[in-house]
Structure formats: structure tokens, C-alpha cells
PDB file of C-alpha atoms in Angstrom:
ATOM      1  CA  MET Z   1       0.094   0.175   0.410  1.00 81.00           C
ATOM      2  CA  ILE Z   2       2.769   2.522   0.631  1.00 72.00           C
ATOM      3  CA  ASP Z   3       4.349   2.076  -2.474  1.00 76.00           C
ATOM      4  CA  GLU Z   4       1.091   2.382  -4.337  1.00 78.00           C
ATOM      5  CA  GLU Z   5       0.188   5.618  -3.006  1.00 77.00           C
ATOM      6  CA  ILE Z   6       4.464   6.979  -3.107  1.00 71.00           C
ATOM      7  CA  ILE Z   7       3.259   5.392  -7.235  1.00 75.00           C
ATOM      8  CA  THR Z   8       0.952   7.906  -7.157  1.00 79.00           C
ATOM      9  CA  GLU Z   9       2.752  10.800  -5.637  1.00 78.00           C
ATOM     10  CA  GLY Z  10       5.342  10.215  -8.268  1.00 79.00           C
ATOM     11  CA  HIS Z  11       3.051  10.430 -10.913  1.00 76.00           C
ATOM     12  CA  SER Z  12       2.076  14.455  -9.824  1.00 82.00           C
ATOM     13  CA  ARG Z  13       5.644  15.380  -8.894  1.00 84.00           C
ATOM     14  CA  TYR Z  14       9.186  14.246  -8.761  1.00 82.00           C
ATOM     15  CA  ILE Z  15      11.033  11.976  -6.375  1.00 77.00           C
ATOM     16  CA  SER Z  16      13.855  10.733  -6.270  1.00 81.00           C
ATOM     17  CA  LEU Z  17      15.176   6.879  -5.840  1.00 76.00           C
ATOM     18  CA  SER Z  18      16.351   7.543  -3.006  1.00 76.00           C
ATOM     19  CA  GLU Z  19      13.998   9.745  -1.325  1.00 77.00           C
ATOM     20  CA  ARG Z  20      11.569   6.739  -2.210  1.00 73.00           C
ATOM     21  CA  ARG Z  21      13.261   4.459  -0.333  1.00 76.00           C
ATOM     22  CA  LEU Z  22      13.473   6.745   2.761  1.00 73.00           C
ATOM     23  CA  LEU Z  23       9.969   8.190   2.392  1.00 71.00           C
ATOM     24  CA  LYS Z  24       8.620   3.903   1.920  1.00 69.00           C
ATOM     25  CA  HIS Z  25      11.057   3.372   4.869  1.00 70.00           C
ATOM     26  CA  ALA Z  26       9.671   5.984   7.208  1.00 70.00           C
ATOM     27  CA  LEU Z  27       6.247   5.084   6.589  1.00 68.00           C
ATOM     28  CA  PHE Z  28       6.188   2.083   7.436  1.00 69.00           C
ATOM     29  CA  ASN Z  29       7.832   2.224  10.326  1.00 63.00           C
ATOM     30  CA  SER Z  30       5.626   5.337  11.178  1.00 66.00           C
ATOM     31  CA  ILE Z  31       2.599   2.775  10.099  1.00 68.00           C
ATOM     32  CA  ARG Z  32       3.957  -1.043  11.904  1.00 68.00           C
ATOM     33  CA  GLY Z  33       7.246   0.733  13.541  1.00 70.00           C
ATOM     34  CA  LEU Z  34       8.552   2.287  16.214  1.00 82.00           C
ATOM     35  CA  ASP Z  35       8.598   5.239  14.010  1.00 78.00           C
ATOM     36  CA  VAL Z  36      11.834   7.220  14.279  1.00 84.00           C
ATOM     37  CA  LEU Z  37      12.867   4.071  17.254  1.00 88.00           C
ATOM     38  CA  SER Z  38      13.397   1.810  13.978  1.00 85.00           C
ATOM     39  CA  GLU Z  39      16.268   3.170  12.483  1.00 84.00           C
ATOM     40  CA  LEU Z  40      18.000   3.896  15.484  1.00 89.00           C
ATOM     41  CA  ILE Z  41      17.601   0.234  17.094  1.00 87.00           C
ATOM     42  CA  GLU Z  42      18.634  -1.397  13.776  1.00 84.00           C
ATOM     43  CA  ASP Z  43      21.947   0.651  13.903  1.00 88.00           C
ATOM     44  CA  GLU Z  44      24.434  -2.230  14.951  1.00 86.00           C
ATOM     45  CA  ASP Z  45      27.105   0.089  16.045  1.00 89.00           C
ATOM     46  CA  ILE Z  46      24.113   1.723  18.718  1.00 92.00           C
ATOM     47  CA  THR Z  47      24.445   0.293  22.410  1.00 90.00           C
ATOM     48  CA  GLU Z  48      21.922   2.621  24.262  1.00 93.00           C
ATOM     49  CA  ILE Z  49      19.167   4.834  23.073  1.00 94.00           C
ATOM     50  CA  MET Z  50      17.680   7.635  25.072  1.00 96.00           C
ATOM     51  CA  VAL Z  51      14.315   9.570  23.955  1.00 95.00           C
ATOM     52  CA  ASN Z  52      13.669  12.888  26.660  1.00 95.00           C
ATOM     53  CA  GLY Z  53      10.384  14.157  25.361  1.00 92.00           C
ATOM     54  CA  THR Z  54       9.557  14.077  21.592  1.00 90.00           C
ATOM     55  CA  ASN Z  55      12.052  16.990  20.423  1.00 91.00           C
ATOM     56  CA  ASN Z  56      15.435  15.448  22.508  1.00 93.00           C
ATOM     57  CA  ILE Z  57      16.815  12.008  21.327  1.00 94.00           C
ATOM     58  CA  PHE Z  58      20.181  10.736  22.219  1.00 96.00           C
ATOM     59  CA  VAL Z  59      22.534   7.549  21.935  1.00 95.00           C
ATOM     60  CA  GLU Z  60      25.302   6.022  22.343  1.00 93.00           C
ATOM     61  CA  ARG Z  61      27.874   5.354  20.414  1.00 90.00           C
ATOM     62  CA  SER Z  62      31.350   3.685  20.580  1.00 81.00           C
ATOM     63  CA  GLY Z  63      30.818   4.878  24.085  1.00 81.00           C
ATOM     64  CA  LYS Z  64      30.230   8.423  23.202  1.00 89.00           C
ATOM     65  CA  LEU Z  65      26.995  10.069  23.860  1.00 92.00           C
ATOM     66  CA  GLU Z  66      25.370  12.155  21.087  1.00 94.00           C
ATOM     67  CA  ARG Z  67      21.970  13.933  20.039  1.00 94.00           C
ATOM     68  CA  VAL Z  68      20.657  12.486  17.047  1.00 94.00           C
ATOM     69  CA  PRO Z  69      18.748  14.676  14.471  1.00 91.00           C
ATOM     70  CA  LEU Z  70      14.972  12.987  14.885  1.00 89.00           C
ATOM     71  CA  VAL Z  71      12.024  13.921  16.333  1.00 90.00           C
ATOM     72  CA  PHE Z  72       8.851  12.320  17.223  1.00 90.00           C
ATOM     73  CA  PRO Z  73       6.439  14.258  15.325  1.00 86.00           C
ATOM     74  CA  SER Z  74       3.828  14.457  18.268  1.00 88.00           C
ATOM     75  CA  THR Z  75       3.213  13.488  21.855  1.00 89.00           C
ATOM     76  CA  ASP Z  76       0.481  11.175  20.522  1.00 89.00           C
ATOM     77  CA  LYS Z  77       2.628   9.915  18.445  1.00 87.00           C
ATOM     78  CA  LEU Z  78       5.201   9.178  21.239  1.00 91.00           C
ATOM     79  CA  SER Z  79       2.772   7.914  23.837  1.00 91.00           C
ATOM     80  CA  ASP Z  80       1.656   5.559  21.108  1.00 88.00           C
ATOM     81  CA  VAL Z  81       5.116   3.694  20.172  1.00 89.00           C
ATOM     82  CA  ILE Z  82       5.665   3.641  23.921  1.00 92.00           C
ATOM     83  CA  GLN Z  83       2.205   1.322  23.922  1.00 91.00           C
ATOM     84  CA  GLN Z  84       2.977  -0.627  21.603  1.00 88.00           C
ATOM     85  CA  ILE Z  85       6.387  -1.158  23.330  1.00 90.00           C
ATOM     86  CA  ALA Z  86       5.123  -1.701  26.792  1.00 88.00           C
ATOM     87  CA  ALA Z  87       2.745  -4.243  25.167  1.00 85.00           C
ATOM     88  CA  ILE Z  88       5.485  -6.364  23.674  1.00 82.00           C
ATOM     89  CA  SER Z  89       6.012  -8.204  26.908  1.00 78.00           C
ATOM     90  CA  ASN Z  90       2.523  -7.648  28.314  1.00 79.00           C
ATOM     91  CA  ARG Z  91       3.119  -4.562  30.882  1.00 82.00           C
ATOM     92  CA  ARG Z  92       1.242  -1.414  31.460  1.00 83.00           C
ATOM     93  CA  VAL Z  93       2.558   2.057  31.706  1.00 88.00           C
ATOM     94  CA  ASN Z  94       0.041   4.468  32.193  1.00 86.00           C
ATOM     95  CA  GLU Z  95      -0.568   7.821  34.939  1.00 84.00           C
ATOM     96  CA  ALA Z  96      -0.987   5.552  37.807  1.00 82.00           C
ATOM     97  CA  SER Z  97       1.794   3.162  37.451  1.00 84.00           C
ATOM     98  CA  PRO Z  98       4.321   5.355  35.261  1.00 91.00           C
ATOM     99  CA  ILE Z  99       7.195   3.833  35.490  1.00 89.00           C
ATOM    100  CA  VAL Z 100       7.561   0.270  34.190  1.00 88.00           C
ATOM    101  CA  ASP Z 101      10.840  -1.997  32.650  1.00 86.00           C
ATOM    102  CA  THR Z 102      10.157  -3.918  29.676  1.00 87.00           C
ATOM    103  CA  ARG Z 103      12.088  -5.783  26.856  1.00 85.00           C
ATOM    104  CA  LEU Z 104      11.776  -5.060  22.980  1.00 87.00           C
ATOM    105  CA  ALA Z 105      10.923  -8.387  20.541  1.00 80.00           C
ATOM    106  CA  ASP Z 106      14.996  -9.048  20.236  1.00 81.00           C
ATOM    107  CA  GLY Z 107      16.302  -8.809  23.940  1.00 79.00           C
ATOM    108  CA  SER Z 108      16.788  -5.113  24.210  1.00 86.00           C
ATOM    109  CA  ARG Z 109      16.175  -3.689  27.505  1.00 88.00           C
ATOM    110  CA  VAL Z 110      13.666  -0.938  27.546  1.00 91.00           C
ATOM    111  CA  ASN Z 111      13.218   1.600  31.107  1.00 93.00           C
ATOM    112  CA  ILE Z 112       9.647   4.108  30.845  1.00 94.00           C
ATOM    113  CA  VAL Z 113       8.976   6.787  33.120  1.00 95.00           C
ATOM    114  CA  LEU Z 114       5.940   8.970  31.846  1.00 94.00           C
ATOM    115  CA  ASN Z 115       4.525  12.206  33.416  1.00 87.00           C
ATOM    116  CA  PRO Z 116       3.923  13.517  36.084  1.00 85.00           C
ATOM    117  CA  ILE Z 117       6.950  11.352  37.760  1.00 90.00           C
ATOM    118  CA  ALA Z 118       9.038  12.868  33.964  1.00 91.00           C
ATOM    119  CA  ILE Z 119       8.438  16.629  34.061  1.00 88.00           C
ATOM    120  CA  ASN Z 120      10.306  17.626  30.293  1.00 85.00           C
ATOM    121  CA  GLY Z 121       7.705  14.532  28.828  1.00 89.00           C
ATOM    122  CA  PRO Z 122       7.651  10.998  29.062  1.00 93.00           C
ATOM    123  CA  VAL Z 123      11.020   9.442  28.736  1.00 95.00           C
ATOM    124  CA  ILE Z 124      12.358   6.399  26.897  1.00 95.00           C
ATOM    125  CA  THR Z 125      16.462   3.949  27.813  1.00 95.00           C
ATOM    126  CA  ILE Z 126      16.653   0.948  25.170  1.00 94.00           C
ATOM    127  CA  ARG Z 127      19.760  -0.738  26.178  1.00 90.00           C
ATOM    128  CA  LYS Z 128      20.815  -2.596  23.161  1.00 88.00           C
ATOM    129  CA  PHE Z 129      22.480  -6.004  23.440  1.00 79.00           C
ATOM    130  CA  PRO Z 130      24.663  -8.069  20.838  1.00 73.00           C
ATOM    131  CA  LYS Z 131      23.054 -10.774  18.753  1.00 72.00           C
ATOM    132  CA  GLU Z 132      25.180 -13.075  20.105  1.00 73.00           C
ATOM    133  CA  ALA Z 133      25.908 -13.794  23.792  1.00 72.00           C
ATOM    134  CA  MET Z 134      28.997 -12.189  24.921  1.00 78.00           C
ATOM    135  CA  ASN Z 135      31.614 -15.460  26.047  1.00 87.00           C
ATOM    136  CA  MET Z 136      34.585 -15.231  28.360  1.00 91.00           C
ATOM    137  CA  ASP Z 137      37.164 -15.880  24.807  1.00 91.00           C
ATOM    138  CA  ARG Z 138      35.899 -12.544  23.407  1.00 89.00           C
ATOM    139  CA  LEU Z 139      36.134 -10.672  26.653  1.00 91.00           C
ATOM    140  CA  ILE Z 140      40.056 -11.772  26.510  1.00 92.00           C
ATOM    141  CA  SER Z 141      40.338 -11.525  22.650  1.00 92.00           C
ATOM    142  CA  LEU Z 142      39.036  -7.557  23.903  1.00 87.00           C
ATOM    143  CA  GLY Z 143      41.122  -7.322  26.618  1.00 90.00           C
ATOM    144  CA  SER Z 144      38.487  -7.244  29.434  1.00 89.00           C
ATOM    145  CA  ILE Z 145      40.309  -9.696  31.179  1.00 91.00           C
ATOM    146  CA  SER Z 146      43.362 -11.620  31.492  1.00 93.00           C
ATOM    147  CA  MET Z 147      43.598 -15.074  30.726  1.00 93.00           C
ATOM    148  CA  GLU Z 148      44.540 -16.139  34.596  1.00 94.00           C
ATOM    149  CA  ALA Z 149      42.021 -14.335  35.981  1.00 93.00           C
ATOM    150  CA  ALA Z 150      39.243 -16.716  33.315  1.00 93.00           C
ATOM    151  CA  LYS Z 151      41.051 -19.787  34.491  1.00 94.00           C
ATOM    152  CA  ILE Z 152      39.814 -18.953  38.126  1.00 93.00           C
ATOM    153  CA  LEU Z 153      36.628 -18.077  37.729  1.00 93.00           C
ATOM    154  CA  ARG Z 154      36.697 -21.120  35.842  1.00 93.00           C
ATOM    155  CA  ILE Z 155      37.501 -23.102  38.784  1.00 93.00           C
ATOM    156  CA  LEU Z 156      35.500 -20.866  41.320  1.00 91.00           C
ATOM    157  CA  VAL Z 157      32.294 -21.516  38.689  1.00 91.00           C
ATOM    158  CA  GLU Z 158      32.793 -25.236  38.427  1.00 91.00           C
ATOM    159  CA  ALA Z 159      33.452 -25.921  42.538  1.00 88.00           C
ATOM    160  CA  GLY Z 160      29.850 -23.844  42.872  1.00 85.00           C
ATOM    161  CA  TYR Z 161      31.037 -21.029  44.982  1.00 86.00           C
ATOM    162  CA  ASN Z 162      28.553 -17.890  44.997  1.00 86.00           C
ATOM    163  CA  ILE Z 163      29.759 -15.269  43.313  1.00 87.00           C
ATOM    164  CA  PHE Z 164      28.458 -10.870  43.053  1.00 85.00           C
ATOM    165  CA  VAL Z 165      29.234  -9.186  40.283  1.00 86.00           C
ATOM    166  CA  SER Z 166      28.653  -5.882  40.823  1.00 84.00           C
ATOM    167  CA  GLY Z 167      28.985  -2.391  39.114  1.00 81.00           C
ATOM    168  CA  GLY Z 168      27.592   0.667  37.930  1.00 79.00           C
ATOM    169  CA  THR Z 169      24.847   0.950  34.876  1.00 75.00           C
ATOM    170  CA  GLY Z 170      26.677   0.325  32.059  1.00 73.00           C
ATOM    171  CA  SER Z 171      29.394  -1.237  33.421  1.00 80.00           C
ATOM    172  CA  GLY Z 172      28.967  -4.805  31.617  1.00 81.00           C
ATOM    173  CA  LYS Z 173      27.171  -6.765  34.694  1.00 85.00           C
ATOM    174  CA  THR Z 174      24.774  -8.575  32.415  1.00 83.00           C
ATOM    175  CA  SER Z 175      27.341  -9.143  29.739  1.00 85.00           C
ATOM    176  CA  PHE Z 176      30.042 -10.512  32.467  1.00 88.00           C
ATOM    177  CA  LEU Z 177      27.077 -13.016  33.921  1.00 88.00           C
ATOM    178  CA  ASN Z 178      26.126 -14.417  30.407  1.00 87.00           C
ATOM    179  CA  ALA Z 179      30.357 -15.165  29.799  1.00 90.00           C
ATOM    180  CA  LEU Z 180      30.308 -16.836  33.313  1.00 91.00           C
ATOM    181  CA  SER Z 181      27.692 -19.250  32.502  1.00 90.00           C
ATOM    182  CA  ASP Z 182      29.755 -20.639  29.798  1.00 89.00           C
ATOM    183  CA  PHE Z 183      31.597 -22.257  32.900  1.00 92.00           C
ATOM    184  CA  ILE Z 184      28.329 -24.105  34.423  1.00 92.00           C
ATOM    185  CA  PRO Z 185      28.741 -27.912  34.363  1.00 92.00           C
ATOM    186  CA  HIS Z 186      26.347 -28.489  31.565  1.00 91.00           C
ATOM    187  CA  ASP Z 187      24.155 -31.181  33.537  1.00 91.00           C
ATOM    188  CA  SER Z 188      23.699 -28.715  35.641  1.00 92.00           C
ATOM    189  CA  ARG Z 189      19.519 -27.281  36.076  1.00 93.00           C
ATOM    190  CA  VAL Z 190      19.416 -24.193  36.016  1.00 92.00           C
ATOM    191  CA  ILE Z 191      17.033 -21.576  36.866  1.00 92.00           C
ATOM    192  CA  THR Z 192      17.601 -17.517  36.196  1.00 91.00           C
ATOM    193  CA  ILE Z 193      15.244 -14.503  37.628  1.00 89.00           C
ATOM    194  CA  GLU Z 194      15.244 -11.265  35.981  1.00 86.00           C
ATOM    195  CA  ASP Z 195      13.255  -7.685  35.837  1.00 81.00           C
ATOM    196  CA  SER Z 196      12.996  -8.266  31.940  1.00 76.00           C
ATOM    197  CA  ALA Z 197      14.153 -11.546  30.530  1.00 78.00           C
ATOM    198  CA  GLU Z 198      17.935 -10.724  29.394  1.00 79.00           C
ATOM    199  CA  LEU Z 199      20.543 -13.417  30.030  1.00 84.00           C
ATOM    200  CA  MET Z 200      21.275 -15.875  26.906  1.00 84.00           C
ATOM    201  CA  ILE Z 201      22.229 -19.211  28.152  1.00 86.00           C
ATOM    202  CA  THR Z 202      23.106 -21.679  25.405  1.00 82.00           C
ATOM    203  CA  ASN Z 203      24.714 -24.290  26.714  1.00 85.00           C
ATOM    204  CA  ILE Z 204      22.470 -25.687  29.102  1.00 90.00           C
ATOM    205  CA  LYS Z 205      19.355 -27.770  28.068  1.00 92.00           C
ATOM    206  CA  ASN Z 206      18.052 -27.669  31.647  1.00 95.00           C
ATOM    207  CA  LEU Z 207      17.593 -24.091  31.853  1.00 95.00           C
ATOM    208  CA  VAL Z 208      13.963 -22.566  33.435  1.00 95.00           C
ATOM    209  CA  ARG Z 209      13.720 -18.951  33.032  1.00 93.00           C
ATOM    210  CA  LEU Z 210      11.715 -17.163  35.138  1.00 93.00           C
ATOM    211  CA  GLU Z 211      10.530 -12.912  35.106  1.00 88.00           C
ATOM    212  CA  VAL Z 212       8.695 -10.810  37.245  1.00 86.00           C
ATOM    213  CA  ARG Z 213       5.163  -9.495  36.694  1.00 84.00           C
ATOM    214  CA  GLN Z 214       3.680  -6.313  37.324  1.00 77.00           C
ATOM    215  CA  ALA Z 215       0.683  -5.722  39.735  1.00 75.00           C
ATOM    216  CA  ASN Z 216      -2.852  -5.778  37.206  1.00 70.00           C
ATOM    217  CA  THR Z 217      -4.956  -3.004  37.877  1.00 66.00           C
ATOM    218  CA  ASP Z 218      -6.392  -3.780  40.699  1.00 69.00           C
ATOM    219  CA  GLY Z 219      -3.387  -3.437  42.975  1.00 69.00           C
ATOM    220  CA  ASN Z 220      -3.044  -7.344  43.174  1.00 77.00           C
ATOM    221  CA  GLY Z 221      -1.219 -10.131  41.153  1.00 79.00           C
ATOM    222  CA  GLU Z 222       2.626  -8.899  41.319  1.00 83.00           C
ATOM    223  CA  ILE Z 223       5.395 -11.388  41.485  1.00 89.00           C
ATOM    224  CA  SER Z 224       8.315 -10.244  42.352  1.00 86.00           C
ATOM    225  CA  ILE Z 225      12.009 -11.551  42.339  1.00 85.00           C
ATOM    226  CA  ARG Z 226      11.337 -12.446  46.227  1.00 86.00           C
ATOM    227  CA  ASP Z 227       8.523 -13.991  45.066  1.00 89.00           C
ATOM    228  CA  LEU Z 228       9.967 -16.013  42.112  1.00 90.00           C
ATOM    229  CA  ILE Z 229      13.447 -16.498  44.369  1.00 86.00           C
ATOM    230  CA  ARG Z 230      11.464 -18.389  46.861  1.00 86.00           C
ATOM    231  CA  SER Z 231       9.541 -20.451  44.358  1.00 91.00           C
ATOM    232  CA  ALA Z 232      13.250 -21.440  42.377  1.00 88.00           C
ATOM    233  CA  LEU Z 233      14.312 -23.208  45.699  1.00 86.00           C
ATOM    234  CA  ARG Z 234      11.146 -25.344  45.289  1.00 88.00           C
ATOM    235  CA  MET Z 235      12.127 -26.358  41.821  1.00 91.00           C
ATOM    236  CA  ARG Z 236      15.056 -28.750  42.331  1.00 89.00           C
ATOM    237  CA  PRO Z 237      17.761 -26.026  41.120  1.00 89.00           C
ATOM    238  CA  ASP Z 238      21.563 -26.674  41.031  1.00 89.00           C
ATOM    239  CA  ARG Z 239      22.446 -23.356  40.335  1.00 89.00           C
ATOM    240  CA  ILE Z 240      20.299 -19.680  40.413  1.00 88.00           C
ATOM    241  CA  ILE Z 241      20.931 -17.428  38.529  1.00 89.00           C
ATOM    242  CA  VAL Z 242      19.863 -13.583  39.591  1.00 86.00           C
ATOM    243  CA  GLY Z 243      19.433 -10.850  36.468  1.00 81.00           C
ATOM    244  CA  GLU Z 244      20.230  -8.239  39.261  1.00 79.00           C
ATOM    245  CA  VAL Z 245      19.529  -7.148  42.767  1.00 77.00           C
ATOM    246  CA  ARG Z 246      18.142  -3.659  44.114  1.00 73.00           C
ATOM    247  CA  GLY Z 247      16.361  -4.502  46.890  1.00 73.00           C
ATOM    248  CA  SER Z 248      14.916  -6.372  49.815  1.00 74.00           C
ATOM    249  CA  GLU Z 249      15.464  -9.580  47.808  1.00 75.00           C
ATOM    250  CA  ALA Z 250      19.347  -9.507  48.545  1.00 76.00           C
ATOM    251  CA  LEU Z 251      18.322 -10.937  52.233  1.00 77.00           C
ATOM    252  CA  ASP Z 252      15.978 -14.114  50.273  1.00 75.00           C
ATOM    253  CA  MET Z 253      18.922 -14.173  48.233  1.00 76.00           C
ATOM    254  CA  LEU Z 254      21.169 -14.719  50.826  1.00 77.00           C
ATOM    255  CA  GLN Z 255      19.522 -17.094  52.893  1.00 75.00           C
ATOM    256  CA  ALA Z 256      19.553 -19.331  49.706  1.00 73.00           C
ATOM    257  CA  MET Z 257      23.036 -19.633  50.002  1.00 74.00           C
ATOM    258  CA  ASN Z 258      22.727 -20.606  53.509  1.00 71.00           C
ATOM    259  CA  THR Z 259      21.033 -23.497  52.180  1.00 64.00           C
ATOM    260  CA  GLY Z 260      23.509 -24.594  50.350  1.00 62.00           C
ATOM    261  CA  HIS Z 261      22.111 -23.115  46.617  1.00 58.00           C
ATOM    262  CA  LEU Z 262      24.472 -21.919  44.313  1.00 62.00           C
ATOM    263  CA  VAL Z 263      23.840 -18.356  43.722  1.00 64.00           C
ATOM    264  CA  ARG Z 264      25.008 -15.618  41.019  1.00 64.00           C
ATOM    265  CA  ALA Z 265      23.875 -11.966  40.912  1.00 66.00           C
ATOM    266  CA  SER Z 266      24.668  -9.471  39.736  1.00 66.00           C
ATOM    267  CA  TYR Z 267      24.348  -5.977  41.782  1.00 58.00           C
ATOM    268  CA  GLN Z 268      23.963  -2.385  40.343  1.00 55.00           C
ATOM    269  CA  ARG Z 269      25.861  -1.096  43.970  1.00 45.00           C
ATOM    270  CA  SER Z 270      28.910   0.834  44.619  1.00 39.00           C
ATOM    271  CA  TYR Z 271      31.986  -1.808  45.756  1.00 38.00           C
ATOM    272  CA  ARG Z 272      31.484  -0.571  49.347  1.00 39.00           C
ATOM    273  CA  TYR Z 273      27.944  -1.607  49.439  1.00 38.00           C
ATOM    274  CA  SER Z 274      29.546  -5.374  48.342  1.00 39.00           C
ATOM    275  CA  LEU Z 275      31.732  -5.188  50.791  1.00 38.00           C
ATOM    276  CA  MET Z 276      28.875  -4.756  53.518  1.00 38.00           C
ATOM    277  CA  ILE Z 277      26.677  -8.038  52.026  1.00 40.00           C
ATOM    278  CA  ILE Z 278      29.866 -10.132  51.546  1.00 40.00           C
ATOM    279  CA  ARG Z 279      31.019  -8.940  55.832  1.00 43.00           C
ATOM    280  CA  SER Z 280      27.289 -11.192  56.301  1.00 45.00           C
ATOM    281  CA  LEU Z 281      28.830 -14.488  54.236  1.00 48.00           C
ATOM    282  CA  THR Z 282      29.935 -17.494  55.822  1.00 52.00           C
ATOM    283  CA  ASN Z 283      33.916 -17.360  55.205  1.00 55.00           C
ATOM    284  CA  THR Z 284      34.216 -19.914  52.714  1.00 55.00           C
ATOM    285  CA  GLU Z 285      31.471 -17.664  51.025  1.00 50.00           C
ATOM    286  CA  LYS Z 286      33.820 -14.526  51.906  1.00 48.00           C
ATOM    287  CA  GLN Z 287      36.577 -16.217  49.929  1.00 53.00           C
ATOM    288  CA  GLY Z 288      34.926 -16.911  47.047  1.00 50.00           C
ATOM    289  CA  VAL Z 289      33.105 -13.428  46.784  1.00 46.00           C
ATOM    290  CA  LEU Z 290      36.249 -11.757  47.010  1.00 46.00           C
ATOM    291  CA  ALA Z 291      38.227 -13.480  44.239  1.00 47.00           C
ATOM    292  CA  CYS Z 292      35.653 -12.487  42.075  1.00 46.00           C
ATOM    293  CA  LEU Z 293      35.629  -8.841  42.967  1.00 44.00           C
TER     294      LEU Z 293
END
């Protein structure tokens, strides 16, 4: 239908071939895609997309932030895109529940904040992930970790140490968890617990992936990370991987460790906070955590 309309318009005025391609792509993305975000998502050099209202869109490319010359045509169009993103994983976002964490079909992580929380307009932050999961060999080739450190980590994972991965936003905690998962024995039963499914574990056949659920419009039906950790303990796990721990669920995770279950987790906290948690562990667990930190 878009092609037909462009051809019809071309009868009344000249439209170059390059303009036709751009027009077709823009119209399709506006109707069936995510409007101006579609071309940014398709760009493999972009690792993060930040939308601050209709007129301010920034991206992270090669580790540097830059503003892109793209805008949403209206606030209504931006709102439509937000609802479309939330619907992909059956999430809900509105004025009553103005904050949501979700994901795109390709696994990219999305955080959305609406008015009245976001004063300067709806905010969308999209963290893109590589198509292939990060592995330890690639980390070594990139110079992110030494061969000696990788060998020590392999020993710790195979021996069943509890491991914390601590770091700031965008530091690569999830990517490092993916790399560590390559060392898990293939005959293990592994359970992953996440806010939004991001981990890409491919070498484990007996894999159970759990994801939190928001409350419904009546405020009921929420399933939190705490609930999933407690449930996972009844599912005969050999290993439990918690994507990210940010609150009271840390207590449940520590209790799971004390029952003998092997836990991997990432913390969006400072190194100092990680040491505070380590003090509550046993001496054997401290050795494993400190070795990884």
C-alpha cells in the first residue's frame, strides 16, 4: 500500500529513487514499527538509545553520547510507541503506573517513565544487547580480562562458589554473567530470575527462565523477584542466577546461599556496598566473592 501511494504521488511530482526508499522506510516504521526509533534500533553501532520527550533523542555510539537529528511528530505519536513497546511483553504503563521495565522482541532492555514523574515529557531508555551472547574468549580477546583471571573464574564456577558481579550502570554486569554461565557444567539444572529477561544462556539444556510480573489495574497479582527466588528454591535447582538485585530480595538470596544453593547475581551498587553484604557471609563464601571482586 505504501509503494502504491508513493507511485501515485510520483505521477504528480518528481521523487528520486533515494527519496522513495527513505519515504517508504519512514512510513512503514511510523505505521508498523516504532517510528523514528526503528532505524536507531537497527543500527548495530548504537548500544543505548535515550528519548527525553519528543524533541530530544540521544544515543551511545562507540562509548560516546551524541544527539541525533530525529524527533517524534507529536506527543500522541510518542505515547503510541510507548504503549506498543509495553504491549510486546504484556506490561502496562500509564499515569497510575508511570514507571515500567520491559523489553523489545530482540531482547533489548527498555525503561519507560511517564508524566507526571518525568517532568519534561515521556522518557524511554533502551539498552541494546549484541545478537550473540558475550563469552569469556571474547572478553579475553578484547582485553577486558586476563587469561589467568578467566582460569580462576572457571575453577570458582565449576566448584560451586557463590558469586556477586558488582558495578555501575552500563559497566557490563549482564554481559559478564553471560560469560560466566559458559563455565557451568552442562548437566546442571539452572534457574534464571530477572526483571526483564536479558540473559542469553545457550549451553544449558535444563534451563528455567523466570521473569517478574507487574500488578494488575487493581493492584493485585504482582510477582516480585523475592517471590521468584522463594519459588526457585522448590524447583530443585543446581544453580540460581539472579539478573539484578536492587532491594529487599537480597536477603532472600543470601538465605538461599545459606541453604546450600549456588547463586550468581549482579548488583547495581558500589564496591563498598558489596563488601557490606560480604560481611554477612560465611568465611568460605567470602573467599569466593572476594576472588571475583
